[in-house]
GROMACS .gro file of C-alpha atoms in nm:
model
  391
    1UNK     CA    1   2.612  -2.408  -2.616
    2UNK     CA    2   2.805  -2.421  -2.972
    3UNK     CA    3   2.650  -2.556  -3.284
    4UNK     CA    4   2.945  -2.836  -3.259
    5UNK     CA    5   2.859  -2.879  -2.884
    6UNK     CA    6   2.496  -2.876  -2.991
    7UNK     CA    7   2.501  -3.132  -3.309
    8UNK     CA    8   2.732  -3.391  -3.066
    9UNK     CA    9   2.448  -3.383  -2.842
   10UNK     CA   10   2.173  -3.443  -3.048
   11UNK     CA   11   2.392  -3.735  -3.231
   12UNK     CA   12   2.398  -3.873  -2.862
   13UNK     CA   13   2.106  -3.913  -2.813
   14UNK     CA   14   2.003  -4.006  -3.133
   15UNK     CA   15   2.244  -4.305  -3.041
   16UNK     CA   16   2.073  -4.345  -2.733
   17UNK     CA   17   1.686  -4.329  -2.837
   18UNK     CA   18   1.823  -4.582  -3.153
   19UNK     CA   19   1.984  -4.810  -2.885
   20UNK     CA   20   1.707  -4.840  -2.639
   21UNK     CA   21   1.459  -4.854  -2.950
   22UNK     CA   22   1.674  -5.154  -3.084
   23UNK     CA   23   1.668  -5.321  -2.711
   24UNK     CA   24   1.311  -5.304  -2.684
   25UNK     CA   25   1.213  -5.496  -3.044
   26UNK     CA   26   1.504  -5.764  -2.967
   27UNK     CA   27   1.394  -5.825  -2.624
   28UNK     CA   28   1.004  -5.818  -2.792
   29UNK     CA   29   1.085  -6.106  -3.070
   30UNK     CA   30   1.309  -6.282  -2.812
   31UNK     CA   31   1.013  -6.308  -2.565
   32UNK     CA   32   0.753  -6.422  -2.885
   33UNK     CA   33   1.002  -6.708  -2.980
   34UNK     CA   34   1.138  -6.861  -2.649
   35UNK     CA   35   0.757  -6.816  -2.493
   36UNK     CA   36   0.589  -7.203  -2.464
   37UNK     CA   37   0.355  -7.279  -2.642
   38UNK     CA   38   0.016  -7.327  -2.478
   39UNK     CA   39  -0.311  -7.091  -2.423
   40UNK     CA   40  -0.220  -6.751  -2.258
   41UNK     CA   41  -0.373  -6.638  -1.944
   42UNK     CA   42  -0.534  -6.403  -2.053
   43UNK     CA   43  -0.915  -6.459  -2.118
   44UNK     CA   44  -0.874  -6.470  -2.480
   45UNK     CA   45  -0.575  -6.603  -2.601
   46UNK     CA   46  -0.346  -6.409  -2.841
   47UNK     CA   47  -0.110  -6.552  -3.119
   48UNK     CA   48   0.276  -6.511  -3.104
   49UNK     CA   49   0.244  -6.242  -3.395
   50UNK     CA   50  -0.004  -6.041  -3.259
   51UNK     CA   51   0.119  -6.026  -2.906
   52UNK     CA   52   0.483  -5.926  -3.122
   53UNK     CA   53   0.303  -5.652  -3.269
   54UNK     CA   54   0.177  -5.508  -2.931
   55UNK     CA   55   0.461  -5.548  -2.740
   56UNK     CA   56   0.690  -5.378  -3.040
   57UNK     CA   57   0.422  -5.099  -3.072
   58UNK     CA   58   0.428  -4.989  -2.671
   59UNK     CA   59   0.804  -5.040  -2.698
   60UNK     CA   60   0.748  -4.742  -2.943
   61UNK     CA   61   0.595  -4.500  -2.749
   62UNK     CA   62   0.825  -4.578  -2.472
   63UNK     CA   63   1.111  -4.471  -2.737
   64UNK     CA   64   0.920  -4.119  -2.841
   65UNK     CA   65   0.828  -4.037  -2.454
   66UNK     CA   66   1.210  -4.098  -2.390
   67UNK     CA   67   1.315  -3.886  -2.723
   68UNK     CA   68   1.072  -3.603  -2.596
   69UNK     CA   69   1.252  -3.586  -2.319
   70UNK     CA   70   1.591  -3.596  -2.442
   71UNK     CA   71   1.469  -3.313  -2.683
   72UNK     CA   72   1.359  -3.091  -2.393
   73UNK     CA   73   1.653  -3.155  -2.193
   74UNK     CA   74   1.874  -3.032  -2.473
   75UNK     CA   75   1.664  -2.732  -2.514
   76UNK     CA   76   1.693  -2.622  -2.176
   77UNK     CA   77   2.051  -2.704  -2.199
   78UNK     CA   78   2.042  -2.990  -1.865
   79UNK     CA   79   2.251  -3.284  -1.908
   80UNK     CA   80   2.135  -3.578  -2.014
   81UNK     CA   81   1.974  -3.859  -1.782
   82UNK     CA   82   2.384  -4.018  -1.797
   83UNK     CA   83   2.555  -3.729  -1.615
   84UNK     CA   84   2.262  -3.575  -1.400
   85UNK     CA   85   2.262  -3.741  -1.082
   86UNK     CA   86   1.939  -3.599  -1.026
   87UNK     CA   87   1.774  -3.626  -1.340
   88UNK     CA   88   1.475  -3.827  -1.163
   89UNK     CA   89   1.394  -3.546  -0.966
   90UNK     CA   90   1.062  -3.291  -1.059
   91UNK     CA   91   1.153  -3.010  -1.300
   92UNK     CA   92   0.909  -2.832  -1.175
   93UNK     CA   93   0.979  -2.838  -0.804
   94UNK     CA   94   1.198  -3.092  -0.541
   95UNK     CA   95   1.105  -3.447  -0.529
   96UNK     CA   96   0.937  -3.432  -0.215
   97UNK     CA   97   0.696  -3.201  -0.347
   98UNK     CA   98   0.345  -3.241  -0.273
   99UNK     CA   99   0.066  -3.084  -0.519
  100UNK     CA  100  -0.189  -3.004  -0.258
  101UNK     CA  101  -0.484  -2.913  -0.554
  102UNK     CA  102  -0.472  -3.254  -0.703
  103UNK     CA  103  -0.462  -3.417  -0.403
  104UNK     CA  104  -0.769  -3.229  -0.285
  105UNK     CA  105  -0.932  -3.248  -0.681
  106UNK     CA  106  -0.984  -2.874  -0.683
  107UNK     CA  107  -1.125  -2.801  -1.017
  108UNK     CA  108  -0.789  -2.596  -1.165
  109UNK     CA  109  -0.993  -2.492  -1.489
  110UNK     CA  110  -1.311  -2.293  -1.251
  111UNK     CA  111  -1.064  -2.181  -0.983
  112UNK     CA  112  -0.848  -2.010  -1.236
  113UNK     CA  113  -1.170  -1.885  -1.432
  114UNK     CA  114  -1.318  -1.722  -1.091
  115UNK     CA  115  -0.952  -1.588  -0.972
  116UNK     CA  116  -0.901  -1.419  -1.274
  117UNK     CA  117  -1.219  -1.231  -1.240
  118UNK     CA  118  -1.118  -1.170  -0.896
  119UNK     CA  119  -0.769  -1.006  -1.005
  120UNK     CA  120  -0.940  -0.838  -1.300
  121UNK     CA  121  -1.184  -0.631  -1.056
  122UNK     CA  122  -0.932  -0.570  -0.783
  123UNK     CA  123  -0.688  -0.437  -1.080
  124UNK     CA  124  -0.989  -0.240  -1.192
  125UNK     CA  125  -1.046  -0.085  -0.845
  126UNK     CA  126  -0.702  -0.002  -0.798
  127UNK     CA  127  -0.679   0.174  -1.154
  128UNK     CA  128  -1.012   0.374  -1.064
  129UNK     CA  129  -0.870   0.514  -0.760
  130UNK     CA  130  -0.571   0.632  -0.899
  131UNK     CA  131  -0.732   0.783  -1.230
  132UNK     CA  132  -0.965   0.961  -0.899
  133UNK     CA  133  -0.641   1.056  -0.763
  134UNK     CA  134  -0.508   1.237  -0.991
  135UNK     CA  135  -0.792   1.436  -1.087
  136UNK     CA  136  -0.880   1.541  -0.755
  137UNK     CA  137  -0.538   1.632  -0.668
  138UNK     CA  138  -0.493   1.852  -0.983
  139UNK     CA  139  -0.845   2.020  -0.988
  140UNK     CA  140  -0.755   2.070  -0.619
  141UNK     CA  141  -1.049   1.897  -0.453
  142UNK     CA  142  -1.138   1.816  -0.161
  143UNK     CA  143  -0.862   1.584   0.087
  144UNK     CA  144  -1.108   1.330   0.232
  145UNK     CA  145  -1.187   1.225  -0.144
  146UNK     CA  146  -0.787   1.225  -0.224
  147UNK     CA  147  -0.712   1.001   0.064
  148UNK     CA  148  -1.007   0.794  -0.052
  149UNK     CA  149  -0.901   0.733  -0.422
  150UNK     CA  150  -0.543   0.668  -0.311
  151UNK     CA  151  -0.695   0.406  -0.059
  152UNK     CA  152  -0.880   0.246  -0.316
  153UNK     CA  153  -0.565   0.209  -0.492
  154UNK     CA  154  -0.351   0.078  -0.275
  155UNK     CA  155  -0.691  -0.212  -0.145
  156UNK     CA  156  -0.722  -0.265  -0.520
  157UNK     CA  157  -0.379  -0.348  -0.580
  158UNK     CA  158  -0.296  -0.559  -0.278
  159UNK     CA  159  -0.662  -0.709  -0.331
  160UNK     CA  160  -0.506  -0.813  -0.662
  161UNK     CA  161  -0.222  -0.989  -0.533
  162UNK     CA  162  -0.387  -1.161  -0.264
  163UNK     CA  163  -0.625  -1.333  -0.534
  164UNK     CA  164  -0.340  -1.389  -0.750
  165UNK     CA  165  -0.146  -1.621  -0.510
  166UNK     CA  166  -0.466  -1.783  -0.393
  167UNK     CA  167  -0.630  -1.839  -0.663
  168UNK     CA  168  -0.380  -1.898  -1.028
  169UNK     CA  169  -0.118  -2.043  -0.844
  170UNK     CA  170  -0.075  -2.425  -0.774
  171UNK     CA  171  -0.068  -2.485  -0.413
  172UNK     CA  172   0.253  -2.710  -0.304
  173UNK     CA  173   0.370  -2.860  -0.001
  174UNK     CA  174   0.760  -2.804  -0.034
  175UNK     CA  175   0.971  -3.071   0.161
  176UNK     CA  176   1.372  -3.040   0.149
  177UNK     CA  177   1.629  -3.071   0.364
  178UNK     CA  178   1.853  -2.742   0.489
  179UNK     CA  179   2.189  -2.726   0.299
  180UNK     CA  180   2.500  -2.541   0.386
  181UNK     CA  181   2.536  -2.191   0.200
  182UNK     CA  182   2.607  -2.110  -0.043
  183UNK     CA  183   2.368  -2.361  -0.211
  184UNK     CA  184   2.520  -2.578  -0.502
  185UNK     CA  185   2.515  -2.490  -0.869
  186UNK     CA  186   2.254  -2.672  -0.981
  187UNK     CA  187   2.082  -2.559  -0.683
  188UNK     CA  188   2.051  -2.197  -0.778
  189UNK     CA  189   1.983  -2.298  -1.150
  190UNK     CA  190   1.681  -2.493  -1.052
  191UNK     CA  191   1.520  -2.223  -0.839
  192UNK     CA  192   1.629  -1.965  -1.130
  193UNK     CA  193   1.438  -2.208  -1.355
  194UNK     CA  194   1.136  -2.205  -1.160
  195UNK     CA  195   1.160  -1.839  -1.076
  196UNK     CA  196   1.124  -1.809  -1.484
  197UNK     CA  197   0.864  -2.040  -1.509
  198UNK     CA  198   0.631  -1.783  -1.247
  199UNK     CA  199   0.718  -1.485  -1.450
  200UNK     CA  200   0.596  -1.683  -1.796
  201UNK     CA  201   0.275  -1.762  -1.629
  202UNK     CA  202   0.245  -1.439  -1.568
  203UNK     CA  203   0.322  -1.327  -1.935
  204UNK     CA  204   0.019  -1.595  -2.026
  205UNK     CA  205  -0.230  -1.417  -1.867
  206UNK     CA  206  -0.235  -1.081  -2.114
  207UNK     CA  207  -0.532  -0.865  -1.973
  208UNK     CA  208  -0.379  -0.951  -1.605
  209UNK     CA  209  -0.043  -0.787  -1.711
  210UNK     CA  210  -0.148  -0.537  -1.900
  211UNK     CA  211  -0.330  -0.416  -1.572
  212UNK     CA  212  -0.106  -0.453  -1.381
  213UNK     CA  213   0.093  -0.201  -1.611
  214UNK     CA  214  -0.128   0.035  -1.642
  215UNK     CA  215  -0.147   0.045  -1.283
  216UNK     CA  216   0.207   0.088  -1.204
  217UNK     CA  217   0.211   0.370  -1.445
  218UNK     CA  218  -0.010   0.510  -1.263
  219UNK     CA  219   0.094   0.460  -0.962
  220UNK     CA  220   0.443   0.653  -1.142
  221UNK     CA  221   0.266   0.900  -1.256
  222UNK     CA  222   0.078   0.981  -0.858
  223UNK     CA  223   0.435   0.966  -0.738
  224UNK     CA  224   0.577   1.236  -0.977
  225UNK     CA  225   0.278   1.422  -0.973
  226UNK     CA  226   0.299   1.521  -0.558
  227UNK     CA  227   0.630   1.640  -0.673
  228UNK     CA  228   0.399   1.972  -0.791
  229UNK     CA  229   0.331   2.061  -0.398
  230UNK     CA  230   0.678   2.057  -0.300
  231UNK     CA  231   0.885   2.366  -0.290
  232UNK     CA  232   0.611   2.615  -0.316
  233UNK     CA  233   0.529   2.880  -0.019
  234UNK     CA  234   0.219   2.836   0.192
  235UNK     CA  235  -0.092   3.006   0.084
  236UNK     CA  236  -0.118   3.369   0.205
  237UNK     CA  237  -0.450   3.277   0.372
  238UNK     CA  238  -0.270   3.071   0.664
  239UNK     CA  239  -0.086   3.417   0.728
  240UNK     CA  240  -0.436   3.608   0.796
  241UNK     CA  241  -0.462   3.737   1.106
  242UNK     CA  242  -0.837   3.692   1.092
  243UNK     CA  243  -0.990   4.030   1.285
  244UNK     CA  244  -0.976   4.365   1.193
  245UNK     CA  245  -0.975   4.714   1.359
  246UNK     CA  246  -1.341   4.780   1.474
  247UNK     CA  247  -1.520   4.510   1.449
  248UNK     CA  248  -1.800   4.422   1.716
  249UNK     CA  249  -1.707   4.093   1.950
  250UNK     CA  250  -2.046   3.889   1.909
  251UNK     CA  251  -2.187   3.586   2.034
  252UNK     CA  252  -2.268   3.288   1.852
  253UNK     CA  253  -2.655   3.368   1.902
  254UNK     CA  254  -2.557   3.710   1.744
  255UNK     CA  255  -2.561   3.901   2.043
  256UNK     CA  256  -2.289   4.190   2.083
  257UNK     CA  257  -2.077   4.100   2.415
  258UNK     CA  258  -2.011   4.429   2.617
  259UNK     CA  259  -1.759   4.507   2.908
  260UNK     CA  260  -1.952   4.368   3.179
  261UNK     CA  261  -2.139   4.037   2.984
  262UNK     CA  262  -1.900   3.866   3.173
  263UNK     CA  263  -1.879   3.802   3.583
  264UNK     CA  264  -1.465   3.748   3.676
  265UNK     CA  265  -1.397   3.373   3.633
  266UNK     CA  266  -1.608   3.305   3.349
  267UNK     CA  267  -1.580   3.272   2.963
  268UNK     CA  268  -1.767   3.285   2.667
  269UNK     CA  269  -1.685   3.182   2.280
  270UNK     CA  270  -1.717   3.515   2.033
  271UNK     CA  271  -1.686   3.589   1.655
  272UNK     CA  272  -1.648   3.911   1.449
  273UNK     CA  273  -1.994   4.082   1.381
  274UNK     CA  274  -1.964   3.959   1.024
  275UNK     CA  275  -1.816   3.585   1.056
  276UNK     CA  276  -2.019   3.467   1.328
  277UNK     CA  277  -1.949   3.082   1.337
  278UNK     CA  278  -1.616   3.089   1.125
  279UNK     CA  279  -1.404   2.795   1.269
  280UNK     CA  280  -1.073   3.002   1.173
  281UNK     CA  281  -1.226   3.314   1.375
  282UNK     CA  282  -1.369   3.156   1.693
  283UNK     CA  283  -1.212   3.312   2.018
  284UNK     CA  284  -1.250   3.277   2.318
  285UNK     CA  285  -1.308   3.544   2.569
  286UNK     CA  286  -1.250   3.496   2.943
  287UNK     CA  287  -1.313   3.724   3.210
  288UNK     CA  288  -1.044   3.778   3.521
  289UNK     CA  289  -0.940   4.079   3.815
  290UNK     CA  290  -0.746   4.332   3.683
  291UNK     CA  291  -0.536   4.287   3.941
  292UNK     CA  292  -0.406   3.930   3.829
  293UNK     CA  293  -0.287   4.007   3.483
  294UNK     CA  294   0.078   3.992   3.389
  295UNK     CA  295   0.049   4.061   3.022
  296UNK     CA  296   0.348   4.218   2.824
  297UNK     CA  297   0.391   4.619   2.884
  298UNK     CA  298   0.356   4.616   2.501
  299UNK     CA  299  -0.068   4.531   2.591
  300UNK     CA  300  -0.151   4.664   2.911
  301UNK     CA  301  -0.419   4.863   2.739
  302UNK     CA  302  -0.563   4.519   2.542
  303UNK     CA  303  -0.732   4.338   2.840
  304UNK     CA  304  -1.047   4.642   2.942
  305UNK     CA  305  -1.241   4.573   3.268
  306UNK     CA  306  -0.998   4.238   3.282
  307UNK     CA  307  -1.143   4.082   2.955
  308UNK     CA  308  -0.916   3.932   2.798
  309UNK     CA  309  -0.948   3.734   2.428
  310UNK     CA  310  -0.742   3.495   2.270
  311UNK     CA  311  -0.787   3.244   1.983
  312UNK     CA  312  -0.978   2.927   2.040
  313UNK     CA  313  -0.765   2.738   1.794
  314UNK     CA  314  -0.485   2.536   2.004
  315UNK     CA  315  -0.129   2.625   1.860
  316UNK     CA  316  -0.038   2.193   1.873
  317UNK     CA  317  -0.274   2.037   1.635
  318UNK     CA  318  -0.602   2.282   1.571
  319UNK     CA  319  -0.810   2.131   1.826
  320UNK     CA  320  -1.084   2.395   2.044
  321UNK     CA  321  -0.908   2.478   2.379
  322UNK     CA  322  -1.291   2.526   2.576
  323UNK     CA  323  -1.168   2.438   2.915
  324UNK     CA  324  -1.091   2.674   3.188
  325UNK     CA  325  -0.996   2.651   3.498
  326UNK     CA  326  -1.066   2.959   3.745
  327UNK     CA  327  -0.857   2.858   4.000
  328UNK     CA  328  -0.498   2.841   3.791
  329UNK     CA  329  -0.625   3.056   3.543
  330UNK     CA  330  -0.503   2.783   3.319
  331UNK     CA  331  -0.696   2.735   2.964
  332UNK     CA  332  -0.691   2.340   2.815
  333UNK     CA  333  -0.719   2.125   2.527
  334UNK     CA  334  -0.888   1.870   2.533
  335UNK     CA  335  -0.705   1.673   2.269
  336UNK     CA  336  -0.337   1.636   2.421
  337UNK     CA  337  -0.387   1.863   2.714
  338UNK     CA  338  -0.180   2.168   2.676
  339UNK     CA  339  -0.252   2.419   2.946
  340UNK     CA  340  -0.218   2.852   2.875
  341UNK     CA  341  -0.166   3.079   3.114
  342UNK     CA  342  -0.436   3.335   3.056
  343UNK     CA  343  -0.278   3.611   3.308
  344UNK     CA  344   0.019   3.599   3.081
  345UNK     CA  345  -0.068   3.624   2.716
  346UNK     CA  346  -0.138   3.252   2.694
  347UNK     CA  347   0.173   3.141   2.742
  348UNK     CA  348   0.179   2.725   2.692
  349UNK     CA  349   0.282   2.610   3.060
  350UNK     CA  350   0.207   2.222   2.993
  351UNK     CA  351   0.161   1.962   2.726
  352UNK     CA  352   0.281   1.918   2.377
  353UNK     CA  353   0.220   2.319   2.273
  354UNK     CA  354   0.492   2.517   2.182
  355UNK     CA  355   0.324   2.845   2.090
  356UNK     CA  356   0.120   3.067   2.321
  357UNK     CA  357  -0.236   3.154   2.181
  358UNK     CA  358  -0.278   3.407   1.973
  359UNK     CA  359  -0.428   3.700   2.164
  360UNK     CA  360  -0.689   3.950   1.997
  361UNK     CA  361  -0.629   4.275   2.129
  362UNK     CA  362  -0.995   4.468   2.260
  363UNK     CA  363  -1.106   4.816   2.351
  364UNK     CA  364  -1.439   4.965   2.437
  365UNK     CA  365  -1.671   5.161   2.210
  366UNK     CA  366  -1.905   5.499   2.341
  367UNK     CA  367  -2.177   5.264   2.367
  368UNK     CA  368  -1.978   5.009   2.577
  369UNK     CA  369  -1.959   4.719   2.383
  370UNK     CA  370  -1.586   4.556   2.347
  371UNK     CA  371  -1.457   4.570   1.985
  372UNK     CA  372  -1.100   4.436   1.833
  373UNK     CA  373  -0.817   4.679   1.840
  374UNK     CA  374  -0.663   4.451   1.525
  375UNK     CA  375  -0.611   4.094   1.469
  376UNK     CA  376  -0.426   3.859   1.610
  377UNK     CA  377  -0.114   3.882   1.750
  378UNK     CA  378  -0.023   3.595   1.523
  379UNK     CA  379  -0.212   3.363   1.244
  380UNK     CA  380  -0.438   3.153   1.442
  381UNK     CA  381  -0.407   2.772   1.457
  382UNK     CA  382  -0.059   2.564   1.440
  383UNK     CA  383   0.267   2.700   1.320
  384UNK     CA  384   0.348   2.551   0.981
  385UNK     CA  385   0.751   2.480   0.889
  386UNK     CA  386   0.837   2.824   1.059
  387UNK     CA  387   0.778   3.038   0.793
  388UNK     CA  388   0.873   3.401   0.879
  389UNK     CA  389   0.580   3.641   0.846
  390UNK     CA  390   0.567   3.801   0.507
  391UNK     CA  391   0.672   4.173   0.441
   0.00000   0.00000   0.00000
């Protein structure tokens, strides 16, 4: 609005609040003089001049209630009562809205008081496990704890929000009838208007905001931070092949296994002489006829008196393949049930695994006891990204 736009205005209305302030005292004095004379109604009777003087003095604050609002309406640059066919509506909402709280008499003041609080704490919770985040993840701790923090932030946060809306806003029953799109002008000014009015409430409550901000910051800073762990090559211990040359195949009781511990048909879990209960070096060792195996020409020699070991680590998602089943030859996971071939190097004949087991390749010492020719024909567990062995 111009300053010539705006000073017509306000001279309109000063006309206006003049006029209706000029009604009201006529229509006052008129009513004291043609009024007949007698005792009033009332309990205790008034005179003509002091019944003037009332009626002239609420005529008054009629006049500054109407000025107030032709003030405000010029400030938020709505037409004036005149023009706006729907000047009579709510500014704060349609005219069919319902304020649920004061129909209830909810106490505004302690509800606010207690949701606050309520915010504050959830904000607080949400801030704490980020700040956890973020140190664990760059002192490299440990994952359960990283999951933790960030699950704390994300409750904390959505905590917040859930106390916000319940709690410090009013609660309104909104009533209006569908209209065709796209809605009218005014329409879309209104809800912009109360749109604003949410976001100001908002910028009221300081300590709430400022919490809010510190936690999307953080939340910014998580977010660039993961950035660190992409692009960089998998640590060289996923590419360890776990045994080496000589070492002594022994049970988890720390017993050394020999060629004949095992009967055809039957298995046992081993470890190397020095790692005995290592989850990444658990193998299983299984015991078939010579006769059966089809193994690779490449490890004819790997499989002595028909024993035959391969990783215990399942090649689909890490879980303990312990089943097997004699007939088939066939060894199992539990988890999603991929089956290995044990005759043939493991190879995955069912279920979700891609990769045959890892096979440890065995020979037998002077005093008879099976020992590892190597490690594993590949790193144990499941593949990661398909990263090519390192040179």
């Amino acid at each position: 609005m111009s300053e010539q736009e705006d000073r017509k205005a306000r001279a309109v209305s000063w006309l206006v609040v003049g006029g209706v302030l000029t009604w009201k005292v006529v229509k006052s004095a008129a009513g004291a003089l043609l009024r007949p004379k007698g005792p009033s109604p009332s309990a205790e009777p008034k005179s003509d001049a002091a019944r003037m003087l009332k009626e002239t003095a609420d005529a008054g604050r009629e006049v500054v209630d109407a000025s107030i609002v032709a003030f405000h309406r010029l400030a938020e640059h709505q037409p004036a009562p005149e023009t706006d066919p729907s000047a009579h509506r709510d500014l704060s909402g349609r005219a069919g809205d319902r304020n649920l709280d004061l129909e209830e008499g909810v106490d505004l003041q302690k509800r606010q008081q207690s949701g606050t609080l309520l915010v504050l704490c959830a904000l607080a919770l949400g801030v704490a496990g980020a700040a956890g985040f973020m140190v664990i993840y760059w002192t490299g701790g440990n994952n359960l704890l990283l999951g933790s923090c960030l699950a704390a932030f994300f409750a904390g946060f959505g905590a917040a929000l859930v106390f916000w809306s319940h709690r410090l806003t009013i609660r309104k029953e909104a009533i209006d009838p569908r209209e065709e799109f796209p809605s009218p002008a005014p329409e879309r000014e209104r809800a912009f208007d109360e749109f604003q009015a949410g976001w100001a409430d908002v910028r009221r409550r300081r300590l709430l905001q400022w919490a809010g901000f510190a936690g999307a910051g953080l939340l910014a800073t998580m977010v660039v931070s993961i950035l660190r762990s992409l692009g960089f090559p998998p640590s060289t211990a996923l590419y360890t092949r776990v045994w080496k040359r000589g070492q002594r195949l022994m049970t988890l009781d720390g017993k050394p296994v020999s060629v004949d511990t095992l009967r055809p048909g039957s298995t046992t879990v081993v470890f190397p002489e020095d790692s005995i209960g290592s989850e990444k070096s658990q193998t299983v060792l299984v015991r078939v006829h010579s006769d059966l195996l089809r193994l690779p020409a490449s490890r004819t020699g790997w499989a002595p008196g028909g024993n035959l070991a391969y990783s215990r680590i399942c090649t689909h998602a890490g879980c303990n393949v312990g089943l097997y089943e004699t007939t088939s030859h066939q060894l199992m996971c539990p988890c999603h049930q991929s089956t290995f071939d044990v005759l043939d190097g493991a190879q995955p004949t069912g279920g979700p695994a891609a990769r045959p087991l890892p096979q440890l390749p065995l020979y037998v010492d002077s005093d008879g006891f099976l020992r590892a020719g190597g490690g594993f024909t590949d790193p144990p567990g499941p593949g990661f990204w398909g990263m090519p062995w390192p040179s």
